[in-house]
PDB file of C-alpha atoms in Angstrom:
ATOM      1  CA  GLU A   1       4.621 -77.340  40.061  1.00 69.00           C
ATOM      2  CA  LEU A   2       1.305 -75.738  40.851  1.00 80.00           C
ATOM      3  CA  LYS A   3      -0.259 -74.182  37.781  1.00 90.00           C
ATOM      4  CA  VAL A   4      -3.390 -72.221  37.105  1.00 95.00           C
ATOM      5  CA  GLU A   5      -4.166 -72.019  33.420  1.00 95.00           C
ATOM      6  CA  GLN A   6      -6.749 -69.889  31.751  1.00 97.00           C
ATOM      7  CA  ASN A   7      -8.020 -70.138  28.240  1.00 96.00           C
ATOM      8  CA  PRO A   8      -8.381 -68.459  26.007  1.00 96.00           C
ATOM      9  CA  LEU A   9      -5.727 -65.839  26.698  1.00 96.00           C
ATOM     10  CA  PHE A  10      -7.394 -63.414  24.322  1.00 96.00           C
ATOM     11  CA  LEU A  11     -11.027 -63.262  23.357  1.00 93.00           C
ATOM     12  CA  SER A  12     -12.657 -60.930  20.913  1.00 94.00           C
ATOM     13  CA  MET A  13     -16.404 -61.284  20.696  1.00 91.00           C
ATOM     14  CA  GLN A  14     -19.401 -59.515  19.294  1.00 94.00           C
ATOM     15  CA  GLU A  15     -21.922 -57.790  21.481  1.00 95.00           C
ATOM     16  CA  GLY A  16     -24.874 -60.010  22.252  1.00 95.00           C
ATOM     17  CA  LYS A  17     -22.916 -63.255  22.009  1.00 95.00           C
ATOM     18  CA  ASN A  18     -22.226 -65.800  24.734  1.00 96.00           C
ATOM     19  CA  TYR A  19     -18.850 -67.191  25.655  1.00 95.00           C
ATOM     20  CA  THR A  20     -17.019 -69.063  28.393  1.00 97.00           C
ATOM     21  CA  ILE A  21     -13.603 -68.551  29.947  1.00 97.00           C
ATOM     22  CA  TYR A  22     -11.978 -71.610  31.491  1.00 98.00           C
ATOM     23  CA  CYS A  23      -9.711 -71.849  34.509  1.00 97.00           C
ATOM     24  CA  ASN A  24      -7.891 -75.123  35.196  1.00 96.00           C
ATOM     25  CA  TYR A  25      -5.714 -75.690  38.236  1.00 94.00           C
ATOM     26  CA  SER A  26      -3.311 -78.475  39.037  1.00 92.00           C
ATOM     27  CA  THR A  27      -3.760 -79.024  42.786  1.00 83.00           C
ATOM     28  CA  THR A  28      -6.505 -79.311  45.344  1.00 83.00           C
ATOM     29  CA  SER A  29      -7.856 -75.941  46.356  1.00 82.00           C
ATOM     30  CA  ASP A  30      -9.998 -74.481  49.112  1.00 76.00           C
ATOM     31  CA  ARG A  31     -11.309 -71.541  47.185  1.00 88.00           C
ATOM     32  CA  LEU A  32     -11.459 -70.138  43.689  1.00 93.00           C
ATOM     33  CA  TYR A  33     -11.709 -66.465  42.881  1.00 95.00           C
ATOM     34  CA  TRP A  34     -12.522 -64.450  39.797  1.00 97.00           C
ATOM     35  CA  TYR A  35     -11.308 -60.892  39.340  1.00 97.00           C
ATOM     36  CA  ARG A  36     -11.721 -58.202  36.742  1.00 97.00           C
ATOM     37  CA  GLN A  37      -9.086 -55.652  35.795  1.00 97.00           C
ATOM     38  CA  ASP A  38      -9.726 -52.698  33.499  1.00 96.00           C
ATOM     39  CA  PRO A  39      -6.733 -51.309  31.576  1.00 92.00           C
ATOM     40  CA  GLY A  40      -4.504 -49.267  33.851  1.00 90.00           C
ATOM     41  CA  LYS A  41      -6.719 -49.959  36.841  1.00 93.00           C
ATOM     42  CA  SER A  42      -6.704 -52.083  39.927  1.00 95.00           C
ATOM     43  CA  LEU A  43      -8.443 -55.397  40.467  1.00 96.00           C
ATOM     44  CA  GLU A  44     -12.084 -55.875  41.319  1.00 96.00           C
ATOM     45  CA  SER A  45     -13.343 -59.002  43.038  1.00 95.00           C
ATOM     46  CA  LEU A  46     -16.136 -60.686  41.106  1.00 96.00           C
ATOM     47  CA  PHE A  47     -16.781 -64.080  42.713  1.00 95.00           C
ATOM     48  CA  VAL A  48     -15.543 -66.334  45.478  1.00 94.00           C
ATOM     49  CA  LEU A  49     -16.419 -70.011  44.969  1.00 93.00           C
ATOM     50  CA  LEU A  50     -16.083 -72.178  48.041  1.00 87.00           C
ATOM     51  CA  SER A  51     -17.300 -75.657  47.218  1.00 82.00           C
ATOM     52  CA  ASN A  52     -17.837 -78.183  44.499  1.00 83.00           C
ATOM     53  CA  GLY A  53     -20.816 -77.295  42.362  1.00 85.00           C
ATOM     54  CA  ALA A  54     -20.871 -73.690  43.543  1.00 89.00           C
ATOM     55  CA  VAL A  55     -22.469 -71.314  41.072  1.00 92.00           C
ATOM     56  CA  LYS A  56     -22.640 -67.556  41.417  1.00 95.00           C
ATOM     57  CA  GLN A  57     -24.148 -64.988  39.080  1.00 96.00           C
ATOM     58  CA  GLU A  58     -23.899 -61.248  38.839  1.00 95.00           C
ATOM     59  CA  GLY A  59     -25.489 -59.551  35.885  1.00 95.00           C
ATOM     60  CA  ARG A  60     -24.214 -61.099  32.662  1.00 96.00           C
ATOM     61  CA  LEU A  61     -21.473 -63.089  34.408  1.00 97.00           C
ATOM     62  CA  MET A  62     -21.875 -66.512  35.930  1.00 98.00           C
ATOM     63  CA  ALA A  63     -19.093 -68.502  37.581  1.00 97.00           C
ATOM     64  CA  SER A  64     -19.091 -72.175  38.483  1.00 96.00           C
ATOM     65  CA  LEU A  65     -16.704 -74.580  40.151  1.00 95.00           C
ATOM     66  CA  ASP A  66     -16.038 -78.286  39.657  1.00 93.00           C
ATOM     67  CA  THR A  67     -13.432 -79.275  42.226  1.00 90.00           C
ATOM     68  CA  LYS A  68     -13.224 -82.855  40.991  1.00 91.00           C
ATOM     69  CA  ALA A  69     -12.239 -81.678  37.531  1.00 92.00           C
ATOM     70  CA  ARG A  70     -10.238 -78.784  39.027  1.00 93.00           C
ATOM     71  CA  LEU A  71     -12.063 -76.483  36.668  1.00 95.00           C
ATOM     72  CA  SER A  72     -13.915 -73.228  36.972  1.00 96.00           C
ATOM     73  CA  THR A  73     -15.791 -71.447  34.239  1.00 97.00           C
ATOM     74  CA  LEU A  74     -16.794 -67.832  33.819  1.00 98.00           C
ATOM     75  CA  HIS A  75     -19.723 -67.620  31.444  1.00 97.00           C
ATOM     76  CA  ILE A  76     -20.608 -64.396  29.721  1.00 96.00           C
ATOM     77  CA  THR A  77     -24.173 -63.993  28.523  1.00 96.00           C
ATOM     78  CA  ALA A  78     -25.158 -61.483  25.825  1.00 95.00           C
ATOM     79  CA  ALA A  79     -21.881 -59.608  26.073  1.00 94.00           C
ATOM     80  CA  VAL A  80     -21.821 -55.825  26.135  1.00 95.00           C
ATOM     81  CA  HIS A  81     -18.925 -53.457  25.496  1.00 94.00           C
ATOM     82  CA  ASP A  82     -18.638 -52.609  29.216  1.00 95.00           C
ATOM     83  CA  LEU A  83     -17.484 -56.160  29.910  1.00 96.00           C
ATOM     84  CA  SER A  84     -14.250 -55.525  28.011  1.00 96.00           C
ATOM     85  CA  ALA A  85     -11.463 -56.119  30.562  1.00 97.00           C
ATOM     86  CA  THR A  86      -8.942 -58.713  31.657  1.00 97.00           C
ATOM     87  CA  TYR A  87     -10.341 -61.502  33.817  1.00 98.00           C
ATOM     88  CA  PHE A  88      -8.196 -63.443  36.255  1.00 97.00           C
ATOM     89  CA  CYS A  89      -8.928 -66.548  38.233  1.00 97.00           C
ATOM     90  CA  ALA A  90      -6.963 -67.470  41.344  1.00 95.00           C
ATOM     91  CA  VAL A  91      -6.929 -70.404  43.737  1.00 93.00           C
ATOM     92  CA  THR A  92      -5.763 -70.926  47.275  1.00 89.00           C
ATOM     93  CA  VAL A  93      -3.835 -74.121  47.780  1.00 82.00           C
ATOM     94  CA  THR A  94      -5.462 -76.512  50.249  1.00 80.00           C
ATOM     95  CA  GLY A  95      -3.744 -76.363  53.615  1.00 78.00           C
ATOM     96  CA  THR A  96      -2.109 -73.023  52.913  1.00 79.00           C
ATOM     97  CA  TYR A  97      -3.326 -69.526  52.396  1.00 78.00           C
ATOM     98  CA  LYS A  98      -1.251 -68.950  49.306  1.00 85.00           C
ATOM     99  CA  TYR A  99      -2.875 -67.547  46.216  1.00 89.00           C
ATOM    100  CA  ILE A 100      -1.921 -68.645  42.740  1.00 92.00           C
ATOM    101  CA  PHE A 101      -3.199 -66.565  39.834  1.00 94.00           C
ATOM    102  CA  GLY A 102      -3.999 -67.570  36.318  1.00 95.00           C
ATOM    103  CA  THR A 103      -2.461 -65.788  33.357  1.00 94.00           C
ATOM    104  CA  GLY A 104      -5.576 -63.753  32.688  1.00 96.00           C
ATOM    105  CA  THR A 105      -7.992 -63.606  29.755  1.00 97.00           C
ATOM    106  CA  ARG A 106      -8.152 -60.342  27.869  1.00 97.00           C
ATOM    107  CA  LEU A 107     -11.711 -59.873  26.674  1.00 96.00           C
ATOM    108  CA  LYS A 108     -12.699 -57.384  24.025  1.00 96.00           C
ATOM    109  CA  VAL A 109     -16.358 -56.964  23.178  1.00 95.00           C
ATOM    110  CA  LEU A 110     -16.940 -55.406  19.813  1.00 93.00           C
ATOM    111  CA  ALA A 111     -19.973 -53.276  19.079  1.00 85.00           C
TER     112      ALA A 111
ATOM    113  CA  ASP B   1     -13.587 -46.271  45.271  1.00 85.00           C
ATOM    114  CA  SER B   2     -12.825 -49.459  47.232  1.00 88.00           C
ATOM    115  CA  GLY B   3     -11.933 -47.635  50.442  1.00 94.00           C
ATOM    116  CA  VAL B   4      -8.382 -49.001  50.346  1.00 97.00           C
ATOM    117  CA  THR B   5      -5.695 -46.363  49.958  1.00 98.00           C
ATOM    118  CA  GLN B   6      -2.119 -46.761  48.818  1.00 98.00           C
ATOM    119  CA  THR B   7       0.733 -44.305  48.765  1.00 97.00           C
ATOM    120  CA  PRO B   8       2.623 -43.265  46.784  1.00 97.00           C
ATOM    121  CA  LYS B   9       0.894 -43.746  43.451  1.00 97.00           C
ATOM    122  CA  HIS B  10       4.143 -43.657  41.528  1.00 97.00           C
ATOM    123  CA  LEU B  11       7.719 -44.198  42.606  1.00 97.00           C
ATOM    124  CA  ILE B  12      10.886 -43.925  40.557  1.00 98.00           C
ATOM    125  CA  THR B  13      14.130 -45.008  42.125  1.00 97.00           C
ATOM    126  CA  ALA B  14      17.513 -46.484  41.301  1.00 97.00           C
ATOM    127  CA  THR B  15      18.908 -49.975  41.606  1.00 98.00           C
ATOM    128  CA  GLY B  16      20.200 -50.800  45.044  1.00 97.00           C
ATOM    129  CA  GLN B  17      17.845 -48.423  46.793  1.00 98.00           C
ATOM    130  CA  ARG B  18      15.157 -49.146  49.364  1.00 98.00           C
ATOM    131  CA  VAL B  19      11.531 -48.001  49.241  1.00 98.00           C
ATOM    132  CA  THR B  20       8.461 -48.313  51.444  1.00 98.00           C
ATOM    133  CA  LEU B  21       4.959 -48.702  50.115  1.00 98.00           C
ATOM    134  CA  ARG B  22       2.033 -47.935  52.372  1.00 98.00           C
ATOM    135  CA  CYS B  23      -1.485 -49.327  52.478  1.00 98.00           C
ATOM    136  CA  SER B  24      -4.488 -48.343  54.575  1.00 98.00           C
ATOM    137  CA  PRO B  25      -7.275 -50.940  54.586  1.00 97.00           C
ATOM    138  CA  ARG B  26     -10.988 -50.275  54.540  1.00 96.00           C
ATOM    139  CA  SER B  27     -12.435 -49.291  57.861  1.00 95.00           C
ATOM    140  CA  GLY B  28     -13.135 -52.447  59.844  1.00 92.00           C
ATOM    141  CA  ASP B  29     -11.027 -54.776  57.704  1.00 95.00           C
ATOM    142  CA  LEU B  30      -8.440 -56.756  59.641  1.00 95.00           C
ATOM    143  CA  SER B  31      -6.627 -58.529  56.801  1.00 95.00           C
ATOM    144  CA  VAL B  32      -4.204 -56.917  54.392  1.00 96.00           C
ATOM    145  CA  TYR B  33      -2.743 -58.608  51.333  1.00 96.00           C
ATOM    146  CA  TRP B  34       0.106 -57.542  49.060  1.00 97.00           C
ATOM    147  CA  TYR B  35       0.425 -58.449  45.379  1.00 97.00           C
ATOM    148  CA  GLN B  36       2.894 -57.751  42.624  1.00 97.00           C
ATOM    149  CA  GLN B  37       1.907 -57.426  38.966  1.00 97.00           C
ATOM    150  CA  SER B  38       4.500 -57.332  36.219  1.00 94.00           C
ATOM    151  CA  LEU B  39       4.612 -58.246  32.553  1.00 89.00           C
ATOM    152  CA  ASP B  40       7.187 -60.979  33.215  1.00 88.00           C
ATOM    153  CA  GLN B  41       5.697 -62.618  36.274  1.00 88.00           C
ATOM    154  CA  GLY B  42       2.027 -61.775  35.958  1.00 92.00           C
ATOM    155  CA  LEU B  43       0.086 -61.429  39.190  1.00 95.00           C
ATOM    156  CA  GLN B  44       1.786 -62.824  42.256  1.00 95.00           C
ATOM    157  CA  PHE B  45       0.642 -63.030  45.834  1.00 95.00           C
ATOM    158  CA  LEU B  46       3.316 -61.765  48.191  1.00 96.00           C
ATOM    159  CA  ILE B  47       2.026 -61.868  51.749  1.00 96.00           C
ATOM    160  CA  GLN B  48      -1.031 -61.599  53.989  1.00 94.00           C
ATOM    161  CA  TYR B  49      -1.389 -60.095  57.450  1.00 95.00           C
ATOM    162  CA  TYR B  50      -4.285 -60.494  59.801  1.00 94.00           C
ATOM    163  CA  ASN B  51      -4.659 -58.192  62.779  1.00 94.00           C
ATOM    164  CA  GLY B  52      -0.951 -57.560  62.935  1.00 95.00           C
ATOM    165  CA  GLU B  53       0.215 -61.140  62.461  1.00 95.00           C
ATOM    166  CA  GLU B  54       1.625 -62.714  59.320  1.00 94.00           C
ATOM    167  CA  ARG B  55      -0.968 -65.152  57.978  1.00 91.00           C
ATOM    168  CA  ALA B  56       0.388 -66.423  54.686  1.00 90.00           C
ATOM    169  CA  LYS B  57       3.482 -65.956  52.637  1.00 92.00           C
ATOM    170  CA  GLY B  58       3.685 -66.323  48.891  1.00 91.00           C
ATOM    171  CA  ASN B  59       6.434 -65.547  46.420  1.00 85.00           C
ATOM    172  CA  ILE B  60       7.956 -62.780  48.454  1.00 93.00           C
ATOM    173  CA  LEU B  61      11.681 -62.279  48.001  1.00 94.00           C
ATOM    174  CA  GLU B  62      13.982 -62.150  50.997  1.00 96.00           C
ATOM    175  CA  ARG B  63      14.818 -58.562  50.022  1.00 97.00           C
ATOM    176  CA  PHE B  64      11.174 -57.685  50.637  1.00 97.00           C
ATOM    177  CA  SER B  65       9.464 -57.463  54.005  1.00 97.00           C
ATOM    178  CA  ALA B  66       6.140 -56.295  55.288  1.00 97.00           C
ATOM    179  CA  GLN B  67       4.372 -55.538  58.503  1.00 97.00           C
ATOM    180  CA  GLN B  68       0.967 -54.537  59.755  1.00 98.00           C
ATOM    181  CA  PHE B  69       0.768 -51.958  62.495  1.00 97.00           C
ATOM    182  CA  PRO B  70      -1.644 -51.711  65.442  1.00 96.00           C
ATOM    183  CA  ASP B  71      -3.781 -49.229  63.517  1.00 95.00           C
ATOM    184  CA  LEU B  72      -3.991 -51.952  60.811  1.00 96.00           C
ATOM    185  CA  HIS B  73      -2.193 -50.056  58.079  1.00 97.00           C
ATOM    186  CA  SER B  74       0.544 -52.026  56.381  1.00 98.00           C
ATOM    187  CA  GLU B  75       3.878 -51.275  54.816  1.00 98.00           C
ATOM    188  CA  LEU B  76       5.803 -53.231  52.214  1.00 98.00           C
ATOM    189  CA  ASN B  77       9.535 -52.620  52.279  1.00 98.00           C
ATOM    190  CA  LEU B  78      11.570 -53.365  49.170  1.00 98.00           C
ATOM    191  CA  SER B  79      15.346 -53.229  49.483  1.00 97.00           C
ATOM    192  CA  SER B  80      18.389 -53.709  47.256  1.00 97.00           C
ATOM    193  CA  LEU B  81      16.107 -52.969  44.367  1.00 98.00           C
ATOM    194  CA  GLU B  82      16.747 -54.532  40.990  1.00 97.00           C
ATOM    195  CA  LEU B  83      15.429 -53.631  37.559  1.00 96.00           C
ATOM    196  CA  GLY B  84      13.162 -56.656  37.693  1.00 95.00           C
ATOM    197  CA  ASP B  85      11.356 -55.282  40.730  1.00 97.00           C
ATOM    198  CA  SER B  86       9.682 -52.698  38.530  1.00 97.00           C
ATOM    199  CA  ALA B  87       6.009 -53.549  38.766  1.00 97.00           C
ATOM    200  CA  LEU B  88       2.609 -52.556  40.067  1.00 97.00           C
ATOM    201  CA  TYR B  89       2.172 -53.336  43.725  1.00 98.00           C
ATOM    202  CA  PHE B  90      -1.387 -53.728  44.953  1.00 97.00           C
ATOM    203  CA  CYS B  91      -2.659 -54.130  48.426  1.00 97.00           C
ATOM    204  CA  ALA B  92      -6.087 -55.435  49.284  1.00 96.00           C
ATOM    205  CA  SER B  93      -8.080 -55.824  52.466  1.00 96.00           C
ATOM    206  CA  SER B  94     -10.846 -58.053  53.744  1.00 94.00           C
ATOM    207  CA  VAL B  95     -12.889 -58.287  56.885  1.00 91.00           C
ATOM    208  CA  SER B  96     -11.399 -61.431  58.342  1.00 82.00           C
ATOM    209  CA  GLN B  97      -8.629 -63.945  57.772  1.00 72.00           C
ATOM    210  CA  ALA B  98     -10.829 -66.289  55.786  1.00 73.00           C
ATOM    211  CA  GLN B  99      -9.758 -64.802  52.478  1.00 66.00           C
ATOM    212  CA  GLU B 100     -13.222 -63.930  51.353  1.00 83.00           C
ATOM    213  CA  THR B 101     -13.982 -60.984  49.083  1.00 89.00           C
ATOM    214  CA  GLN B 102     -11.019 -58.648  48.902  1.00 93.00           C
ATOM    215  CA  TYR B 103     -11.076 -54.948  48.130  1.00 95.00           C
ATOM    216  CA  PHE B 104      -8.111 -53.649  46.193  1.00 96.00           C
ATOM    217  CA  GLY B 105      -6.285 -50.380  46.422  1.00 97.00           C
ATOM    218  CA  PRO B 106      -5.316 -48.375  43.323  1.00 97.00           C
ATOM    219  CA  GLY B 107      -1.757 -49.664  43.391  1.00 97.00           C
ATOM    220  CA  THR B 108       1.729 -48.204  43.503  1.00 98.00           C
ATOM    221  CA  ARG B 109       3.661 -48.212  40.251  1.00 97.00           C
ATOM    222  CA  LEU B 110       7.352 -48.744  40.959  1.00 98.00           C
ATOM    223  CA  LEU B 111       9.984 -48.063  38.344  1.00 97.00           C
ATOM    224  CA  VAL B 112      13.566 -49.039  39.114  1.00 97.00           C
ATOM    225  CA  LEU B 113      16.146 -47.438  36.829  1.00 97.00           C
TER     226      LEU B 113
END
């Protein structure tokens, strides 16, 4: 069964600290996506990673992809309260256009 | 504001009924995607349309169907509704069929009583 696992599921961190969210998937994939969801809101696309070794950065967030390890990371640098949200990763299965989502990581940044 | 609109915002209905959710993509976007988010199932991809044609199908139940019209808006039809269909339904759009960056609508919250 295809699985996309994120860890941790919950993360409480202090402002100014660094941390990494991990996304593991169990099958070959064409693309990996990261999304943000604020409470009661819709989803916002953060990154699309297309190839092995891809790295993308936006502000305090940096995402990377290792297709051989079937692992993506979302690194948070010097966290601020505004980053508090739930973060989802998703993959498309090679040869299909089906998306599989991870369980989400609920991030809370404490002042 | 992503530019993607969804109607209605909220919908309350009874088991066994049928509802239609509507999505208008961003101007110029040809692909529309539908997703379901519930506490039990998490986020699930339902279906993708590109320029009127079905492109990919995910965990969409047989009781559910969708279509994309010539003006590129899309509708998701849910029939024989069950309590477990209560969820947030999002649509998203993107420029092409390559599944690049997607822009999400605000969602329709469906409650089946």
